[in-house]
PDB file of N, CA and C in Angstrom:
ATOM      1  N   ASN A  29      -0.058 -23.556 -19.109  1.00 95.00           N
ATOM      2  CA  ASN A  29       0.263 -22.348 -19.862  1.00 95.00           C
ATOM      3  C   ASN A  29       1.609 -22.506 -20.532  1.00 95.00           C
ATOM      4  N   HIS A  30       1.721 -21.906 -21.739  1.00 96.00           N
ATOM      5  CA  HIS A  30       2.924 -21.977 -22.529  1.00 96.00           C
ATOM      6  C   HIS A  30       3.448 -20.582 -22.837  1.00 96.00           C
ATOM      7  N   HIS A  31       4.748 -20.430 -23.061  1.00 96.00           N
ATOM      8  CA  HIS A  31       5.383 -19.162 -23.419  1.00 96.00           C
ATOM      9  C   HIS A  31       4.809 -18.682 -24.757  1.00 96.00           C
ATOM     10  N   PRO A  32       4.784 -17.331 -24.934  1.00 97.00           N
ATOM     11  CA  PRO A  32       4.515 -16.817 -26.281  1.00 97.00           C
ATOM     12  C   PRO A  32       5.561 -17.310 -27.255  1.00 97.00           C
ATOM     13  N   ILE A  33       5.161 -17.424 -28.494  1.00 96.00           N
ATOM     14  CA  ILE A  33       6.045 -17.970 -29.541  1.00 96.00           C
ATOM     15  C   ILE A  33       6.292 -16.893 -30.587  1.00 96.00           C
ATOM     16  N   ASN A  34       7.565 -16.804 -31.013  1.00 95.00           N
ATOM     17  CA  ASN A  34       7.995 -15.860 -32.065  1.00 95.00           C
ATOM     18  C   ASN A  34       8.099 -16.646 -33.367  1.00 95.00           C
ATOM     19  N   ARG A  35       7.349 -16.301 -34.365  1.00 91.00           N
ATOM     20  CA  ARG A  35       7.360 -17.005 -35.633  1.00 91.00           C
ATOM     21  C   ARG A  35       8.692 -16.787 -36.402  1.00 91.00           C
ATOM     22  N   SER A  36       9.371 -15.712 -36.127  1.00 87.00           N
ATOM     23  CA  SER A  36      10.638 -15.436 -36.792  1.00 87.00           C
ATOM     24  C   SER A  36      11.819 -15.647 -35.880  1.00 87.00           C
ATOM     25  N   LEU A  37      12.968 -15.239 -36.287  1.00 78.00           N
ATOM     26  CA  LEU A  37      14.157 -15.372 -35.440  1.00 78.00           C
ATOM     27  C   LEU A  37      14.049 -14.488 -34.193  1.00 78.00           C
ATOM     28  N   SER A  38      14.728 -14.853 -33.137  1.00 76.00           N
ATOM     29  CA  SER A  38      14.658 -14.030 -31.913  1.00 76.00           C
ATOM     30  C   SER A  38      15.688 -12.919 -31.984  1.00 76.00           C
ATOM     31  N   LEU A  39      16.553 -12.916 -32.979  1.00 86.00           N
ATOM     32  CA  LEU A  39      17.535 -11.814 -33.134  1.00 86.00           C
ATOM     33  C   LEU A  39      17.313 -11.202 -34.511  1.00 86.00           C
ATOM     34  N   GLU A  40      17.188  -9.877 -34.511  1.00 93.00           N
ATOM     35  CA  GLU A  40      16.974  -9.158 -35.750  1.00 93.00           C
ATOM     36  C   GLU A  40      18.003  -8.049 -35.856  1.00 93.00           C
ATOM     37  N   CYS A  41      18.569  -7.815 -37.007  1.00 96.00           N
ATOM     38  CA  CYS A  41      19.543  -6.780 -37.223  1.00 96.00           C
ATOM     39  C   CYS A  41      19.024  -5.783 -38.253  1.00 96.00           C
ATOM     40  N   ILE A  42      19.175  -4.502 -37.952  1.00 96.00           N
ATOM     41  CA  ILE A  42      18.700  -3.432 -38.805  1.00 96.00           C
ATOM     42  C   ILE A  42      19.856  -2.467 -38.969  1.00 96.00           C
ATOM     43  N   GLU A  43      20.033  -1.961 -40.200  1.00 97.00           N
ATOM     44  CA  GLU A  43      21.033  -0.927 -40.422  1.00 97.00           C
ATOM     45  C   GLU A  43      20.314   0.296 -40.943  1.00 97.00           C
ATOM     46  N   VAL A  44      20.556   1.454 -40.292  1.00 98.00           N
ATOM     47  CA  VAL A  44      19.902   2.700 -40.714  1.00 98.00           C
ATOM     48  C   VAL A  44      20.953   3.806 -40.742  1.00 98.00           C
ATOM     49  N   LYS A  45      20.690   4.827 -41.569  1.00 98.00           N
ATOM     50  CA  LYS A  45      21.555   5.976 -41.607  1.00 98.00           C
ATOM     51  C   LYS A  45      21.123   6.994 -40.503  1.00 98.00           C
ATOM     52  N   SER A  46      22.097   7.689 -40.022  1.00 97.00           N
ATOM     53  CA  SER A  46      21.937   8.677 -38.984  1.00 97.00           C
ATOM     54  C   SER A  46      20.794   9.660 -39.413  1.00 97.00           C
ATOM     55  N   GLY A  47      19.814   9.856 -38.528  1.00 95.00           N
ATOM     56  CA  GLY A  47      18.728  10.769 -38.811  1.00 95.00           C
ATOM     57  C   GLY A  47      17.524  10.150 -39.525  1.00 95.00           C
ATOM     58  N   ASP A  48      17.678   8.953 -40.122  1.00 97.00           N
ATOM     59  CA  ASP A  48      16.555   8.276 -40.789  1.00 97.00           C
ATOM     60  C   ASP A  48      15.608   7.678 -39.745  1.00 97.00           C
ATOM     61  N   THR A  49      14.419   7.305 -40.204  1.00 96.00           N
ATOM     62  CA  THR A  49      13.453   6.627 -39.311  1.00 96.00           C
ATOM     63  C   THR A  49      13.430   5.137 -39.602  1.00 96.00           C
ATOM     64  N   PHE A  50      13.046   4.354 -38.627  1.00 96.00           N
ATOM     65  CA  PHE A  50      12.913   2.916 -38.755  1.00 96.00           C
ATOM     66  C   PHE A  50      11.771   2.431 -37.869  1.00 96.00           C
ATOM     67  N   ALA A  51      11.377   1.169 -38.024  1.00 96.00           N
ATOM     68  CA  ALA A  51      10.301   0.592 -37.269  1.00 96.00           C
ATOM     69  C   ALA A  51      10.783  -0.605 -36.483  1.00 96.00           C
ATOM     70  N   LEU A  52      10.055  -0.865 -35.386  1.00 96.00           N
ATOM     71  CA  LEU A  52      10.265  -2.097 -34.585  1.00 96.00           C
ATOM     72  C   LEU A  52       8.962  -2.917 -34.652  1.00 96.00           C
ATOM     73  N   ASP A  53       9.105  -4.175 -34.948  1.00 95.00           N
ATOM     74  CA  ASP A  53       7.928  -5.023 -35.189  1.00 95.00           C
ATOM     75  C   ASP A  53       7.947  -6.286 -34.336  1.00 95.00           C
ATOM     76  N   GLY A  54       6.993  -6.415 -33.464  1.00 95.00           N
ATOM     77  CA  GLY A  54       6.855  -7.624 -32.638  1.00 95.00           C
ATOM     78  C   GLY A  54       5.575  -8.376 -32.939  1.00 95.00           C
ATOM     79  N   ARG A  55       4.948  -8.051 -34.061  1.00 96.00           N
ATOM     80  CA  ARG A  55       3.688  -8.692 -34.397  1.00 96.00           C
ATOM     81  C   ARG A  55       3.793 -10.166 -34.744  1.00 96.00           C
ATOM     82  N   ASP A  56       5.050 -10.663 -34.849  1.00 95.00           N
ATOM     83  CA  ASP A  56       5.241 -12.102 -35.185  1.00 95.00           C
ATOM     84  C   ASP A  56       5.076 -12.994 -33.950  1.00 95.00           C
ATOM     85  N   PHE A  57       4.729 -12.447 -32.790  1.00 97.00           N
ATOM     86  CA  PHE A  57       4.503 -13.296 -31.615  1.00 97.00           C
ATOM     87  C   PHE A  57       3.034 -13.695 -31.551  1.00 97.00           C
ATOM     88  N   TYR A  58       2.820 -14.898 -31.022  1.00 97.00           N
ATOM     89  CA  TYR A  58       1.449 -15.355 -30.707  1.00 97.00           C
ATOM     90  C   TYR A  58       1.521 -16.235 -29.539  1.00 97.00           C
ATOM     91  N   ASP A  59       0.384 -16.446 -28.895  1.00 97.00           N
ATOM     92  CA  ASP A  59       0.332 -17.336 -27.727  1.00 97.00           C
ATOM     93  C   ASP A  59      -0.396 -18.666 -28.094  1.00 97.00           C
ATOM     94  N   PRO A  60       0.277 -19.813 -27.877  1.00 97.00           N
ATOM     95  CA  PRO A  60      -0.306 -21.093 -28.292  1.00 97.00           C
ATOM     96  C   PRO A  60      -1.596 -21.416 -27.512  1.00 97.00           C
ATOM     97  N   ASP A  61      -1.763 -20.804 -26.334  1.00 97.00           N
ATOM     98  CA  ASP A  61      -2.933 -21.029 -25.528  1.00 97.00           C
ATOM     99  C   ASP A  61      -4.060 -20.023 -25.815  1.00 97.00           C
ATOM    100  N   GLY A  62      -3.796 -19.093 -26.695  1.00 96.00           N
ATOM    101  CA  GLY A  62      -4.793 -18.078 -27.038  1.00 96.00           C
ATOM    102  C   GLY A  62      -4.866 -16.922 -26.050  1.00 96.00           C
ATOM    103  N   ASP A  63      -3.921 -16.830 -25.072  1.00 97.00           N
ATOM    104  CA  ASP A  63      -3.956 -15.746 -24.128  1.00 97.00           C
ATOM    105  C   ASP A  63      -3.572 -14.423 -24.815  1.00 97.00           C
ATOM    106  N   ALA A  64      -4.079 -13.342 -24.276  1.00 97.00           N
ATOM    107  CA  ALA A  64      -3.687 -12.024 -24.722  1.00 97.00           C
ATOM    108  C   ALA A  64      -2.253 -11.781 -24.385  1.00 97.00           C
ATOM    109  N   LEU A  65      -1.615 -10.907 -25.155  1.00 98.00           N
ATOM    110  CA  LEU A  65      -0.184 -10.615 -24.983  1.00 98.00           C
ATOM    111  C   LEU A  65       0.009  -9.136 -24.642  1.00 98.00           C
ATOM    112  N   SER A  66       1.032  -8.872 -23.815  1.00 98.00           N
ATOM    113  CA  SER A  66       1.446  -7.502 -23.578  1.00 98.00           C
ATOM    114  C   SER A  66       2.882  -7.351 -24.091  1.00 98.00           C
ATOM    115  N   TYR A  67       3.264  -6.132 -24.501  1.00 97.00           N
ATOM    116  CA  TYR A  67       4.538  -5.843 -25.130  1.00 97.00           C
ATOM    117  C   TYR A  67       5.269  -4.768 -24.381  1.00 97.00           C
ATOM    118  N   TYR A  68       6.577  -4.893 -24.288  1.00 97.00           N
ATOM    119  CA  TYR A  68       7.380  -3.849 -23.654  1.00 97.00           C
ATOM    120  C   TYR A  68       8.748  -3.792 -24.349  1.00 97.00           C
ATOM    121  N   TRP A  69       9.001  -2.659 -25.041  1.00 96.00           N
ATOM    122  CA  TRP A  69      10.291  -2.443 -25.738  1.00 96.00           C
ATOM    123  C   TRP A  69      11.196  -1.626 -24.796  1.00 96.00           C
ATOM    124  N   PHE A  70      12.448  -2.009 -24.687  1.00 95.00           N
ATOM    125  CA  PHE A  70      13.370  -1.199 -23.906  1.00 95.00           C
ATOM    126  C   PHE A  70      14.793  -1.304 -24.465  1.00 95.00           C
ATOM    127  N   GLN A  71      15.587  -0.265 -24.215  1.00 96.00           N
ATOM    128  CA  GLN A  71      16.947  -0.236 -24.687  1.00 96.00           C
ATOM    129  C   GLN A  71      17.874  -0.950 -23.697  1.00 96.00           C
ATOM    130  N   TYR A  72      18.721  -1.805 -24.215  1.00 96.00           N
ATOM    131  CA  TYR A  72      19.711  -2.494 -23.418  1.00 96.00           C
ATOM    132  C   TYR A  72      21.021  -1.730 -23.622  1.00 96.00           C
ATOM    133  N   ARG A  73      21.188  -0.691 -22.879  1.00 95.00           N
ATOM    134  CA  ARG A  73      22.290   0.274 -23.125  1.00 95.00           C
ATOM    135  C   ARG A  73      23.657  -0.361 -22.906  1.00 95.00           C
ATOM    136  N   GLU A  74      23.811  -1.275 -21.962  1.00 96.00           N
ATOM    137  CA  GLU A  74      25.091  -1.890 -21.689  1.00 96.00           C
ATOM    138  C   GLU A  74      25.669  -2.735 -22.860  1.00 96.00           C
ATOM    139  N   ALA A  75      24.778  -3.174 -23.731  1.00 97.00           N
ATOM    140  CA  ALA A  75      25.210  -4.047 -24.821  1.00 97.00           C
ATOM    141  C   ALA A  75      25.646  -3.245 -26.071  1.00 97.00           C
ATOM    142  N   GLY A  76      25.134  -2.043 -26.226  1.00 97.00           N
ATOM    143  CA  GLY A  76      25.427  -1.297 -27.445  1.00 97.00           C
ATOM    144  C   GLY A  76      26.567  -0.294 -27.241  1.00 97.00           C
ATOM    145  N   THR A  77      26.989   0.322 -28.351  1.00 98.00           N
ATOM    146  CA  THR A  77      28.031   1.339 -28.273  1.00 98.00           C
ATOM    147  C   THR A  77      27.474   2.727 -28.154  1.00 98.00           C
ATOM    148  N   TYR A  78      26.207   2.929 -28.481  1.00 97.00           N
ATOM    149  CA  TYR A  78      25.537   4.215 -28.302  1.00 97.00           C
ATOM    150  C   TYR A  78      25.027   4.285 -26.906  1.00 97.00           C
ATOM    151  N   ASN A  79      25.638   5.193 -26.098  1.00 89.00           N
ATOM    152  CA  ASN A  79      25.346   5.158 -24.663  1.00 89.00           C
ATOM    153  C   ASN A  79      24.272   6.111 -24.171  1.00 89.00           C
ATOM    154  N   ARG A  80      23.716   6.871 -25.108  1.00 95.00           N
ATOM    155  CA  ARG A  80      22.604   7.777 -24.723  1.00 95.00           C
ATOM    156  C   ARG A  80      21.244   7.080 -24.877  1.00 95.00           C
ATOM    157  N   PRO A  81      20.241   7.531 -24.140  1.00 94.00           N
ATOM    158  CA  PRO A  81      18.917   6.905 -24.314  1.00 94.00           C
ATOM    159  C   PRO A  81      18.340   7.139 -25.733  1.00 94.00           C
ATOM    160  N   LEU A  82      17.697   6.161 -26.248  1.00 92.00           N
ATOM    161  CA  LEU A  82      16.985   6.274 -27.535  1.00 92.00           C
ATOM    162  C   LEU A  82      15.526   6.546 -27.211  1.00 92.00           C
ATOM    163  N   ARG A  83      15.005   7.606 -27.789  1.00 81.00           N
ATOM    164  CA  ARG A  83      13.607   7.947 -27.548  1.00 81.00           C
ATOM    165  C   ARG A  83      12.695   7.013 -28.325  1.00 81.00           C
ATOM    166  N   VAL A  84      11.871   6.232 -27.600  1.00 81.00           N
ATOM    167  CA  VAL A  84      10.946   5.267 -28.221  1.00 81.00           C
ATOM    168  C   VAL A  84       9.543   5.575 -27.687  1.00 81.00           C
ATOM    169  N   ARG A  85       8.655   6.061 -28.538  1.00 82.00           N
ATOM    170  CA  ARG A  85       7.281   6.313 -28.157  1.00 82.00           C
ATOM    171  C   ARG A  85       6.420   5.070 -28.506  1.00 82.00           C
ATOM    172  N   GLY A  86       5.480   4.752 -27.628  1.00 85.00           N
ATOM    173  CA  GLY A  86       4.623   3.620 -27.874  1.00 85.00           C
ATOM    174  C   GLY A  86       5.309   2.311 -27.540  1.00 85.00           C
ATOM    175  N   ASN A  87       6.145   2.328 -26.523  1.00 88.00           N
ATOM    176  CA  ASN A  87       6.926   1.119 -26.181  1.00 88.00           C
ATOM    177  C   ASN A  87       6.113  -0.042 -25.629  1.00 88.00           C
ATOM    178  N   ASN A  88       4.785   0.199 -25.479  1.00 94.00           N
ATOM    179  CA  ASN A  88       3.903  -0.890 -24.954  1.00 94.00           C
ATOM    180  C   ASN A  88       3.010  -1.439 -26.061  1.00 94.00           C
ATOM    181  N   THR A  89       3.441  -1.358 -27.293  1.00 95.00           N
ATOM    182  CA  THR A  89       2.703  -1.867 -28.432  1.00 95.00           C
ATOM    183  C   THR A  89       3.540  -2.858 -29.199  1.00 95.00           C
ATOM    184  N   ALA A  90       2.916  -3.695 -29.981  1.00 96.00           N
ATOM    185  CA  ALA A  90       3.600  -4.681 -30.773  1.00 96.00           C
ATOM    186  C   ALA A  90       4.407  -4.092 -31.911  1.00 96.00           C
ATOM    187  N   TYR A  91       3.940  -2.964 -32.435  1.00 96.00           N
ATOM    188  CA  TYR A  91       4.576  -2.334 -33.595  1.00 96.00           C
ATOM    189  C   TYR A  91       4.795  -0.870 -33.328  1.00 96.00           C
ATOM    190  N   ILE A  92       6.021  -0.424 -33.525  1.00 95.00           N
ATOM    191  CA  ILE A  92       6.345   0.997 -33.429  1.00 95.00           C
ATOM    192  C   ILE A  92       6.809   1.434 -34.794  1.00 95.00           C
ATOM    193  N   ASN A  93       6.035   2.305 -35.426  1.00 91.00           N
ATOM    194  CA  ASN A  93       6.311   2.563 -36.842  1.00 91.00           C
ATOM    195  C   ASN A  93       7.303   3.654 -37.128  1.00 91.00           C
ATOM    196  N   GLU A  94       7.649   4.509 -36.195  1.00 90.00           N
ATOM    197  CA  GLU A  94       8.528   5.599 -36.528  1.00 90.00           C
ATOM    198  C   GLU A  94       9.453   5.954 -35.361  1.00 90.00           C
ATOM    199  N   ILE A  95      10.700   5.501 -35.468  1.00 95.00           N
ATOM    200  CA  ILE A  95      11.723   5.860 -34.505  1.00 95.00           C
ATOM    201  C   ILE A  95      12.808   6.554 -35.306  1.00 95.00           C
ATOM    202  N   LYS A  96      13.230   7.681 -34.807  1.00 95.00           N
ATOM    203  CA  LYS A  96      14.299   8.417 -35.513  1.00 95.00           C
ATOM    204  C   LYS A  96      15.665   8.028 -34.994  1.00 95.00           C
ATOM    205  N   ALA A  97      16.528   7.599 -35.897  1.00 96.00           N
ATOM    206  CA  ALA A  97      17.896   7.221 -35.500  1.00 96.00           C
ATOM    207  C   ALA A  97      18.638   8.508 -35.094  1.00 96.00           C
ATOM    208  N   PRO A  98      19.400   8.416 -34.016  1.00 96.00           N
ATOM    209  CA  PRO A  98      20.155   9.589 -33.583  1.00 96.00           C
ATOM    210  C   PRO A  98      21.259   9.956 -34.577  1.00 96.00           C
ATOM    211  N   LYS A  99      21.700  11.210 -34.489  1.00 96.00           N
ATOM    212  CA  LYS A  99      22.827  11.646 -35.309  1.00 96.00           C
ATOM    213  C   LYS A  99      24.123  11.094 -34.724  1.00 96.00           C
ATOM    214  N   VAL A 100      24.922  10.491 -35.563  1.00 97.00           N
ATOM    215  CA  VAL A 100      26.212   9.913 -35.135  1.00 97.00           C
ATOM    216  C   VAL A 100      27.283  10.340 -36.135  1.00 97.00           C
ATOM    217  N   THR A 101      28.549  10.381 -35.651  1.00 97.00           N
ATOM    218  CA  THR A 101      29.655  10.684 -36.534  1.00 97.00           C
ATOM    219  C   THR A 101      30.452   9.492 -36.903  1.00 97.00           C
ATOM    220  N   ASN A 102      30.247   8.351 -36.204  1.00 97.00           N
ATOM    221  CA  ASN A 102      30.888   7.096 -36.556  1.00 97.00           C
ATOM    222  C   ASN A 102      29.847   5.989 -36.243  1.00 97.00           C
ATOM    223  N   PRO A 103      29.978   4.807 -36.855  1.00 98.00           N
ATOM    224  CA  PRO A 103      28.988   3.742 -36.642  1.00 98.00           C
ATOM    225  C   PRO A 103      28.745   3.421 -35.143  1.00 98.00           C
ATOM    226  N   GLN A 104      27.507   3.273 -34.791  1.00 98.00           N
ATOM    227  CA  GLN A 104      27.103   2.978 -33.416  1.00 98.00           C
ATOM    228  C   GLN A 104      26.070   1.846 -33.442  1.00 98.00           C
ATOM    229  N   SER A 105      26.035   1.083 -32.371  1.00 98.00           N
ATOM    230  CA  SER A 105      24.999   0.032 -32.281  1.00 98.00           C
ATOM    231  C   SER A 105      24.110   0.309 -31.076  1.00 98.00           C
ATOM    232  N   ILE A 106      22.826   0.015 -31.265  1.00 98.00           N
ATOM    233  CA  ILE A 106      21.849   0.124 -30.216  1.00 98.00           C
ATOM    234  C   ILE A 106      21.125  -1.221 -30.091  1.00 98.00           C
ATOM    235  N   HIS A 107      21.053  -1.758 -28.919  1.00 97.00           N
ATOM    236  CA  HIS A 107      20.322  -2.998 -28.670  1.00 97.00           C
ATOM    237  C   HIS A 107      19.000  -2.692 -28.056  1.00 97.00           C
ATOM    238  N   ILE A 108      17.918  -3.206 -28.658  1.00 96.00           N
ATOM    239  CA  ILE A 108      16.556  -3.003 -28.157  1.00 96.00           C
ATOM    240  C   ILE A 108      16.025  -4.420 -27.860  1.00 96.00           C
ATOM    241  N   ILE A 109      15.397  -4.513 -26.691  1.00 96.00           N
ATOM    242  CA  ILE A 109      14.784  -5.769 -26.269  1.00 96.00           C
ATOM    243  C   ILE A 109      13.277  -5.631 -26.245  1.00 96.00           C
ATOM    244  N   LEU A 110      12.574  -6.630 -26.806  1.00 96.00           N
ATOM    245  CA  LEU A 110      11.142  -6.712 -26.697  1.00 96.00           C
ATOM    246  C   LEU A 110      10.797  -7.839 -25.722  1.00 96.00           C
ATOM    247  N   LYS A 111      10.058  -7.511 -24.667  1.00 97.00           N
ATOM    248  CA  LYS A 111       9.559  -8.490 -23.721  1.00 97.00           C
ATOM    249  C   LYS A 111       8.085  -8.662 -24.017  1.00 97.00           C
ATOM    250  N   VAL A 112       7.695  -9.913 -24.350  1.00 98.00           N
ATOM    251  CA  VAL A 112       6.299 -10.240 -24.652  1.00 98.00           C
ATOM    252  C   VAL A 112       5.822 -11.182 -23.521  1.00 98.00           C
ATOM    253  N   THR A 113       4.743 -10.784 -22.866  1.00 98.00           N
ATOM    254  CA  THR A 113       4.231 -11.569 -21.724  1.00 98.00           C
ATOM    255  C   THR A 113       2.775 -11.936 -21.992  1.00 98.00           C
ATOM    256  N   ASP A 114       2.425 -13.185 -21.705  1.00 98.00           N
ATOM    257  CA  ASP A 114       1.057 -13.630 -21.895  1.00 98.00           C
ATOM    258  C   ASP A 114       0.248 -13.318 -20.628  1.00 98.00           C
ATOM    259  N   LYS A 115      -1.063 -13.433 -20.719  1.00 97.00           N
ATOM    260  CA  LYS A 115      -1.947 -13.177 -19.590  1.00 97.00           C
ATOM    261  C   LYS A 115      -2.450 -14.459 -18.915  1.00 97.00           C
ATOM    262  N   GLY A 116      -1.732 -15.559 -19.193  1.00 96.00           N
ATOM    263  CA  GLY A 116      -2.062 -16.855 -18.574  1.00 96.00           C
ATOM    264  C   GLY A 116      -1.597 -16.912 -17.119  1.00 96.00           C
ATOM    265  N   ILE A 117      -1.837 -18.030 -16.525  1.00 96.00           N
ATOM    266  CA  ILE A 117      -1.397 -18.250 -15.127  1.00 96.00           C
ATOM    267  C   ILE A 117      -0.492 -19.475 -15.124  1.00 96.00           C
ATOM    268  N   PRO A 118       0.747 -19.330 -14.708  1.00 97.00           N
ATOM    269  CA  PRO A 118       1.428 -18.066 -14.409  1.00 97.00           C
ATOM    270  C   PRO A 118       1.716 -17.303 -15.671  1.00 97.00           C
ATOM    271  N   ARG A 119       1.951 -15.995 -15.505  1.00 97.00           N
ATOM    272  CA  ARG A 119       2.354 -15.172 -16.699  1.00 97.00           C
ATOM    273  C   ARG A 119       3.731 -15.600 -17.133  1.00 97.00           C
ATOM    274  N   LEU A 120       3.862 -15.834 -18.442  1.00 98.00           N
ATOM    275  CA  LEU A 120       5.170 -16.234 -19.001  1.00 98.00           C
ATOM    276  C   LEU A 120       5.603 -15.241 -20.054  1.00 98.00           C
ATOM    277  N   SER A 121       6.922 -15.045 -20.173  1.00 98.00           N
ATOM    278  CA  SER A 121       7.464 -14.078 -21.098  1.00 98.00           C
ATOM    279  C   SER A 121       8.471 -14.729 -22.038  1.00 98.00           C
ATOM    280  N   ARG A 122       8.590 -14.100 -23.189  1.00 96.00           N
ATOM    281  CA  ARG A 122       9.615 -14.455 -24.149  1.00 96.00           C
ATOM    282  C   ARG A 122      10.236 -13.150 -24.646  1.00 96.00           C
ATOM    283  N   TYR A 123      11.512 -13.217 -25.090  1.00 96.00           N
ATOM    284  CA  TYR A 123      12.223 -11.977 -25.446  1.00 96.00           C
ATOM    285  C   TYR A 123      12.743 -12.048 -26.891  1.00 96.00           C
ATOM    286  N   LYS A 124      12.853 -10.878 -27.476  1.00 96.00           N
ATOM    287  CA  LYS A 124      13.417 -10.747 -28.783  1.00 96.00           C
ATOM    288  C   LYS A 124      14.398  -9.546 -28.756  1.00 96.00           C
ATOM    289  N   ARG A 125      15.573  -9.707 -29.390  1.00 96.00           N
ATOM    290  CA  ARG A 125      16.569  -8.649 -29.427  1.00 96.00           C
ATOM    291  C   ARG A 125      16.659  -8.094 -30.837  1.00 96.00           C
ATOM    292  N   VAL A 126      16.697  -6.766 -30.952  1.00 97.00           N
ATOM    293  CA  VAL A 126      16.923  -6.069 -32.213  1.00 97.00           C
ATOM    294  C   VAL A 126      18.191  -5.285 -32.066  1.00 97.00           C
ATOM    295  N   ILE A 127      19.162  -5.518 -32.964  1.00 98.00           N
ATOM    296  CA  ILE A 127      20.380  -4.780 -32.951  1.00 98.00           C
ATOM    297  C   ILE A 127      20.309  -3.795 -34.120  1.00 98.00           C
ATOM    298  N   ILE A 128      20.414  -2.541 -33.792  1.00 98.00           N
ATOM    299  CA  ILE A 128      20.330  -1.441 -34.766  1.00 98.00           C
ATOM    300  C   ILE A 128      21.715  -0.897 -34.946  1.00 98.00           C
ATOM    301  N   THR A 129      22.229  -0.953 -36.172  1.00 98.00           N
ATOM    302  CA  THR A 129      23.490  -0.293 -36.484  1.00 98.00           C
ATOM    303  C   THR A 129      23.206   1.006 -37.174  1.00 98.00           C
ATOM    304  N   ILE A 130      23.719   2.106 -36.588  1.00 98.00           N
ATOM    305  CA  ILE A 130      23.508   3.414 -37.118  1.00 98.00           C
ATOM    306  C   ILE A 130      24.805   3.871 -37.804  1.00 98.00           C
ATOM    307  N   THR A 131      24.707   4.236 -39.037  1.00 98.00           N
ATOM    308  CA  THR A 131      25.866   4.709 -39.829  1.00 98.00           C
ATOM    309  C   THR A 131      25.731   6.219 -40.100  1.00 98.00           C
ATOM    310  N   PRO A 132      26.874   6.930 -40.124  1.00 97.00           N
ATOM    311  CA  PRO A 132      26.783   8.387 -40.418  1.00 97.00           C
ATOM    312  C   PRO A 132      26.279   8.655 -41.804  1.00 97.00           C
TER     313      PRO A 132
END
């Protein structure tokens, strides 16, 4: 069994304005063995400057098309991690980080 592979960079940076919507995309992953993949998006709060939880619906899908950036009065960063796990034996995971900079 082999780890899932990300066709693009493992670090992605997005800049959005406060209150705007943005998307998270993990569809660039594939499994070289052809195993099915599962997805889990989560906020890595310790790494960012925005300390409140970010509401993410559909965090178990490869693509989340509409996340609303929180209202901020000064620039804030939010780190989101995508964990992609294959269904092979043993189950193997690969990670992708998305850094979102929110500007007022």
